[in-house]
Coordinates of C-alpha atoms and ligand atoms in Angstrom, one line a residue:
X1 CA 21.5 -10.1 7.6
X2 CA 22.6 -6.5 8.5
X3 CA 19.9 -4.4 7.9
X4 CA 17.0 -7.1 10.1
X5 CA 19.5 -6.2 12.7
X6 CA 19.8 -2.7 12.1
X7 CA 16.1 -2.3 10.9
X8 CA 15.1 -4.3 14.6
X9 CA 17.1 -2.1 16.3
X10 CA 15.5 0.7 15.2
X11 CA 11.5 -0.5 15.1
X12 CA 12.5 -1.4 19.2
X13 CA 13.6 2.5 20.1
X14 CA 10.3 3.7 17.9
X15 CA 8.6 1.1 19.8
X16 CA 9.8 2.1 23.7
X17 CA 8.7 6.0 22.5
X18 CA 5.5 4.7 21.2
X19 CA 1.7 6.4 23.5
X20 CA -0.6 2.9 23.5
X21 CA -4.0 3.6 22.2
X22 CA -6.8 1.6 23.1
X23 CA -8.1 -0.3 19.8
X24 CA -11.2 2.1 19.9
X25 CA -8.3 5.2 19.7
X26 CA -6.8 3.0 16.7
X27 CA -10.0 2.5 15.1
X28 CA -11.2 5.7 11.9
X29 CA -13.3 5.1 8.7
X30 CA -14.4 7.4 5.9
X31 CA -15.9 8.0 2.6
X32 CA -14.4 9.0 -0.1
X33 CA -14.6 8.3 -4.0
X34 CA -12.4 5.8 -5.4
X35 CA -11.7 3.5 -8.2
X36 CA -14.0 0.4 -8.4
X37 CA -14.0 -2.4 -10.8
X38 CA -16.9 -0.9 -12.5
X39 CA -15.2 2.7 -12.2
X40 CA -15.8 5.9 -10.0
X41 CA -17.7 5.1 -6.9
X42 CA -17.9 5.7 -3.6
X43 CA -15.5 4.2 -0.8
X44 CA -15.5 2.8 2.9
X45 CA -12.6 3.2 4.2
X46 CA -12.2 1.8 7.9
X47 CA -9.0 1.1 10.0
X48 CA -9.8 -2.0 12.6
X49 CA -6.9 -2.2 15.3
X50 CA -5.2 -5.6 15.8
X51 CA -2.5 -6.5 17.9
X52 CA 0.0 -4.8 14.9
X53 CA 1.7 -6.2 12.0
X54 CA 3.3 -10.0 12.8
X55 CA 6.3 -9.0 10.5
X56 CA 7.1 -5.7 12.1
X57 CA 6.8 -7.4 15.4
X58 CA 8.9 -10.1 14.6
X59 CA 12.8 -10.1 14.9
X60 CA 13.3 -8.8 11.7
X61 CA 12.4 -5.5 12.7
X62 CA 9.7 -5.4 9.3
X63 CA 10.0 -3.6 6.1
X64 CA 12.9 -0.7 6.0
X65 CA 9.7 2.2 5.1
X66 CA 6.8 1.3 7.7
X67 CA 6.1 2.3 10.8
X68 CA 2.1 1.1 11.3
X69 CA 3.5 -0.9 13.6
X70 CA 3.0 2.1 15.6
X71 CA -0.5 2.7 14.5
X72 CA -1.2 -0.9 16.0
X73 CA -2.4 -1.8 19.7
X74 CA 1.1 -3.7 20.4
X75 CA -1.3 -6.0 22.3
X76 CA -3.3 -9.2 20.5
X77 CA -7.6 -7.1 20.2
X78 CA -10.1 -10.0 21.1
X79 CA -12.1 -10.9 18.4
X80 CA -15.4 -9.5 20.3
X81 CA -13.3 -6.0 20.7
X82 CA -12.8 -5.6 17.1
X83 CA -16.7 -6.9 16.1
X84 CA -18.0 -4.6 18.0
X85 CA -15.4 -1.5 16.7
X86 CA -16.4 -2.9 13.3
X87 CA -20.5 -2.6 13.8
X88 CA -20.3 1.1 15.4
X89 CA -18.2 1.8 12.1
X90 CA -20.9 -0.1 10.0
X91 CA -24.0 2.2 11.5
X92 CA -22.2 5.2 11.3
X93 CA -22.8 4.8 7.6
X94 CA -26.0 4.4 5.2
X95 CA -24.6 2.6 2.5
X96 CA -27.2 3.8 -0.4
X97 CA -25.6 2.8 -3.9
X98 CA -22.8 0.8 -5.5
X99 CA -20.0 0.8 -2.6
X100 CA -17.1 -1.0 -2.1
X101 CA -15.6 -1.7 1.4
X102 CA -11.6 -1.1 1.9
X103 CA -10.5 -2.8 5.2
X104 CA -7.0 -1.7 6.4
X105 CA -5.5 -3.3 9.7
X106 CA -2.3 -2.4 8.9
X107 CA -0.6 -5.7 9.2
X108 CA -3.0 -9.5 7.5
X109 CA -6.8 -9.3 7.4
X110 CA -5.9 -13.0 6.6
X111 CA -3.3 -14.4 9.2
X112 CA -5.5 -15.5 12.5
X113 CA -2.4 -14.3 14.5
X114 CA -3.1 -10.3 13.9
X115 CA -7.6 -10.9 13.0
X116 CA -9.6 -13.2 15.0
X117 CA -10.9 -16.4 12.9
X118 CA -14.6 -15.0 14.3
X119 CA -13.9 -11.6 13.8
X120 CA -12.9 -12.0 10.4
X121 CA -15.6 -14.4 9.8
X122 CA -17.9 -11.6 11.3
X123 CA -17.2 -8.7 9.1
X124 CA -17.5 -10.5 6.2
X125 CA -20.3 -12.3 6.8
X126 CA -22.4 -8.5 7.5
X127 CA -20.4 -7.4 4.4
X128 CA -22.2 -10.5 2.7
X129 CA -25.8 -9.4 3.9
X130 CA -25.9 -5.8 2.3
X131 CA -26.7 -5.8 -0.7
X132 CA -25.0 -2.1 -2.3
X133 CA -21.6 -3.7 -1.1
X134 CA -19.9 -4.6 -4.4
X135 CA -16.7 -5.1 -3.3
X136 CA -14.7 -5.9 0.2
X137 CA -10.9 -5.4 -0.4
X138 CA -8.9 -6.8 2.3
X139 CA -4.4 -6.4 2.6
X140 CA -2.3 -9.7 3.2
X141 CA 1.2 -11.6 3.4
X142 CA 1.1 -13.6 0.8
X143 CA 1.9 -16.8 3.4
X144 CA -1.4 -16.1 4.6
X145 CA -2.9 -16.4 1.5
X146 CA -4.1 -20.3 1.4
X147 CA -7.3 -21.8 -0.6
X148 CA -9.5 -23.2 2.7
X149 CA -9.3 -19.2 4.3
X150 CA -9.8 -17.8 0.8
X151 CA -12.3 -20.0 0.3
X152 CA -13.7 -19.4 3.5
X153 CA -14.0 -15.7 2.7
X154 CA -15.5 -15.8 0.0
X155 CA -18.3 -18.0 0.6
X156 CA -19.3 -14.9 3.0
X157 CA -19.8 -12.5 0.0
X158 CA -20.7 -15.0 -2.8
X159 CA -22.1 -12.1 -5.2
X160 CA -18.8 -9.4 -4.4
X161 CA -15.7 -9.2 -5.6
X162 CA -13.6 -9.9 -2.9
X163 CA -9.6 -8.3 -3.6
X164 CA -6.6 -9.0 -1.8
X165 CA -3.7 -6.4 -1.6
X166 CA -0.5 -7.8 -1.1
X167 CA 3.0 -5.5 -1.1
X168 CA 4.9 -6.9 -4.2
X169 CA 7.1 -3.8 -3.5
X170 CA 9.2 -4.5 -6.5
X171 CA 9.9 -7.6 -9.4
X172 CA 13.9 -7.8 -7.7
X173 CA 14.2 -10.5 -5.2
X174 CA 17.1 -8.7 -3.9
X175 CA 15.4 -5.2 -4.2
X176 CA 13.2 -7.0 -1.8
X177 CA 15.1 -8.6 0.4
X178 CA 17.8 -6.1 0.8
X179 CA 16.5 -2.6 0.6
X180 CA 13.1 -3.3 1.4
X181 CA 13.5 -6.5 4.4
X182 CA 10.1 -7.3 3.0
X183 CA 10.5 -11.2 4.1
X184 CA 9.6 -13.0 1.3
X185 CA 9.9 -13.6 -2.1
X186 CA 8.7 -13.8 -5.7
X187 CA 7.7 -17.4 -5.8
X188 CA 5.4 -16.4 -2.8
X189 CA 4.1 -14.3 -4.1
X190 CA 3.7 -15.7 -7.6
X191 CA 1.8 -18.7 -5.4
X192 CA 0.0 -16.6 -3.4
X193 CA -1.5 -15.0 -7.1
X194 CA -1.9 -18.8 -8.6
X195 CA -4.6 -20.0 -6.0
X196 CA -6.2 -16.6 -6.4
X197 CA -6.3 -17.6 -10.1
X198 CA -7.6 -20.9 -9.4
X199 CA -10.9 -19.7 -6.9
X200 CA -11.8 -17.5 -9.8
X201 CA -14.4 -20.2 -11.5
X202 CA -16.2 -20.7 -8.2
X203 CA -16.0 -16.9 -6.6
X204 CA -15.3 -13.2 -7.6
X205 CA -12.1 -13.0 -6.1
X206 CA -9.4 -10.7 -7.3
X207 CA -5.3 -9.6 -6.5
X208 CA -4.0 -6.5 -6.3
X209 CA -0.4 -5.5 -5.9
X210 CA 1.2 -2.6 -4.1
X211 CA 4.6 -1.8 -6.0
X212 CA 7.1 0.9 -3.8
X213 CA 7.9 3.8 -5.7
X214 CA 11.5 5.2 -4.5
X215 CA 12.9 2.3 -1.9
X216 CA 16.1 3.0 -0.2
X217 CA 19.4 2.7 -1.6
X218 CA 18.1 3.2 -5.7
X219 CA 18.7 6.5 -7.6
X220 CA 16.2 8.4 -9.4
X221 CA 16.2 6.7 -12.8
X222 CA 16.5 3.5 -11.5
X223 CA 13.8 4.0 -9.8
X224 CA 11.3 4.7 -12.6
X225 CA 12.5 1.9 -14.4
X226 CA 11.5 -0.6 -11.1
X227 CA 8.2 0.5 -10.6
X228 CA 7.3 -0.1 -14.0
X229 CA 8.9 -3.3 -14.5
X230 CA 7.9 -3.9 -11.2
X231 CA 3.8 -3.4 -12.8
X232 CA 4.4 -5.4 -15.8
X233 CA 5.9 -8.2 -13.8
X234 CA 2.5 -8.1 -12.0
X235 CA 1.0 -8.3 -14.6
X236 CA 2.3 -10.9 -16.2
X237 CA 1.8 -12.9 -12.4
X238 CA -2.2 -12.6 -12.9
X239 CA -2.4 -9.4 -11.0
X240 CA -6.3 -7.5 -11.2
X241 CA -5.1 -4.2 -10.0
X242 CA -1.7 -2.0 -9.1
X243 CA -1.8 0.1 -6.5
X244 CA 1.8 2.3 -6.3
X245 CA 3.0 3.9 -2.8
X246 CA 5.9 6.2 -3.9
X247 CA 7.9 6.3 -1.0
X248 CA 7.1 9.0 2.2
X249 CA 9.2 9.1 5.5
X250 CA 7.5 7.1 8.4
X251 CA 8.3 7.9 11.7
X252 CA 10.9 5.5 13.2
X253 CA 12.1 3.3 9.9
X254 CA 15.4 2.7 8.6
X255 CA 14.4 5.0 5.5
X256 CA 13.9 8.4 8.0
X257 CA 17.4 7.4 9.4
X258 CA 19.2 7.4 6.1
X259 CA 16.3 10.8 4.8
X260 CA 18.2 12.5 8.2
X261 CA 21.5 11.7 7.5
X262 CA 20.8 13.3 4.4
X263 CA 21.0 9.5 2.3
X264 CA 18.1 9.1 0.9
X265 CA 15.4 11.7 -1.0
X266 CA 11.6 10.7 -1.7
X267 CA 11.1 10.4 -5.2
X268 CA 9.9 13.9 -7.2
X269 CA 6.5 14.3 -8.3
X270 CA 7.1 14.0 -12.3
X271 CA 9.2 10.3 -11.7
X272 CA 5.6 9.3 -10.7
X273 CA 3.5 11.1 -13.4
X274 CA 6.4 9.0 -15.6
X275 CA 5.8 5.7 -13.8
X276 CA 2.1 6.3 -14.2
X277 CA 1.4 7.5 -17.8
X278 CA 4.2 4.8 -19.1
X279 CA 2.1 1.9 -17.2
X280 CA -1.0 2.9 -18.7
X281 CA 0.5 2.9 -21.7
X282 CA 2.1 -0.6 -21.2
X283 CA -0.2 -2.3 -18.7
X284 CA -3.6 -3.1 -19.1
X285 CA -5.0 -4.1 -15.7
X286 CA -6.1 -1.0 -13.7
X287 CA -3.5 1.0 -12.1
X288 CA -3.7 3.6 -9.2
X289 CA -1.3 5.9 -7.9
X290 CA -1.1 6.4 -4.2
X291 CA -0.6 10.4 -3.4
X292 CA -0.7 10.4 0.1
X293 CA 2.2 12.8 1.1
X294 CA 2.4 14.9 -1.9
X295 CA 3.9 18.3 -1.6
X296 CA 4.9 17.4 2.2
X297 CA 8.8 17.6 3.3
X298 CA 8.9 13.8 4.3
X299 CA 6.6 12.8 0.7
X300 CA 7.0 13.1 -3.1
X301 CA 7.5 16.9 -4.3
X302 CA 9.0 19.0 -6.8
X303 CA 8.2 22.4 -6.0
X304 CA 5.4 24.8 -4.4
X305 CA 4.7 25.7 -7.6
X306 CA 3.4 22.5 -8.8
X307 CA 2.9 20.1 -6.8
X308 CA -0.3 20.1 -5.7
X309 CA -1.2 21.0 -9.4
X310 CA 0.2 17.8 -10.1
X311 CA -1.6 15.8 -7.7
X312 CA -4.5 16.8 -8.4
X313 CA -4.4 15.9 -12.3
X314 CA -3.4 12.5 -10.4
X315 CA -6.3 11.6 -8.4
X316 CA -8.4 12.5 -11.3
X317 CA -6.2 10.5 -13.6
X318 CA -6.6 7.2 -10.7
X319 CA -10.5 7.5 -11.1
X320 CA -10.6 8.0 -14.7
X321 CA -7.7 5.4 -15.6
X322 CA -6.2 8.2 -18.0
X323 CA -3.1 9.7 -19.1
X324 CA -1.8 12.2 -16.9
X325 CA -1.7 15.9 -19.4
X326 CA 1.8 17.7 -19.8
X327 CA 2.7 20.3 -17.4
X328 CA 5.6 22.8 -17.8
X329 CA 7.3 24.6 -14.6
X330 CA 10.7 26.0 -14.0
X331 CA 11.6 22.7 -11.7
X332 CA 11.4 20.0 -14.2
X333 CA 15.3 20.7 -16.1
X334 CA 16.3 20.1 -13.0
X335 CA 14.2 16.4 -12.0
X336 CA 15.4 15.7 -15.5
X337 CA 19.4 16.3 -14.9
X338 CA 19.3 13.9 -11.5
X339 CA 16.6 11.4 -13.5
X340 CA 19.8 11.4 -16.1
X341 CA 22.1 9.9 -13.7
X342 CA 22.0 6.5 -12.3
X343 CA 24.3 7.5 -9.1
X344 CA 22.6 7.8 -6.1
X345 CA 24.1 10.1 -4.3
X346 CA 23.0 12.5 -7.0
X347 CA 19.2 11.7 -5.6
X348 CA 19.8 12.3 -2.5
X349 CA 21.7 15.9 -2.3
X350 CA 18.1 18.0 -4.1
X351 CA 17.7 21.0 -1.8
X352 CA 14.2 21.7 -1.8
X353 CA 12.1 25.2 -2.8
Ligands
SF4_401 S1 5.1 -3.4 5.1 FE1 3.2 -4.6 5.8 S2 4.1 -6.4 6.0 FE2 6.1 -4.9 6.0 S3 6.1 -4.3 8.3 FE3 4.2 -3.2 7.2 S4 2.6 -3.8 7.5 FE4 4.1 -5.4 8.4
ZN402 ZN1 7.9 23.0 -10.5

């Protein structure tokens, strides 16, 4: 497939330039207030190093907007090393009130080729023994979601919510295959959601869908509609939460190549506001809008006057699941004109001021 050939070439070029970092250098952890199933609350985020996402390392070249592979060790990280890093992180933090733990591995936590089974077990068992941890959130591609694995994971943390976040990105198989190069279909996603749904009688297991806002080759108008349609689809499929990821330009990706050539621009923040407000009205499950990169050269952007204000308003609306209030700014007219066209070219020629 042409898109895979292109993505592979770009990926190889970027991997050749990457300075290899040790597993210790790649790990990180921080506390932040976030939305838990019970409402606002503290969340411990941690990045655990692995060899990297198998999909990005495969001949497919991985997803067109993602560069997490360059934040990976690129060689297998032994279970003991991951376990040591995990314990070092846990030793740094005292968990005094009901807290969620979000584990990022820049890939699939449930793929044993990325996260060794022994490390997965030790991590979950340890978290299971800490009373104040109420939710454990991991990320995985749907092909690694199988009944036995989820049952095993839940058995280590039986009284806690275990959420598996999956990158659905779009409800359109065409977009997922030809614009994102995701490598799985709606059927694969639905199969994973069904497994999780079935296990709800036994465990507090939940699923979350990530939705990408504005993949490549998509106009502003199409991007808004597709994100809303995808959220409605995800809810109907049985997902428990939705997290929107508005596109930002990661280095060493196909999206970056198109952006450099003037053939792609990340979405307007106005579009993002429209999406989240409409979804809050039409969809019942909690929906979060990620604001990483907002207002930066490589991220969602309106104008210097309203970027930061809207970003903060979206963060607040995430925590309380409320609508983002109306705001006026002179850049809004330009967005309104641009988002009324289906033509992709008009969405990429914007001058940012
Ligand atoms: S988005 Fe997920 S599946 Fe795709 S390349 Fe990145 S880490 Fe891998
Ligand atoms: Zn503005």
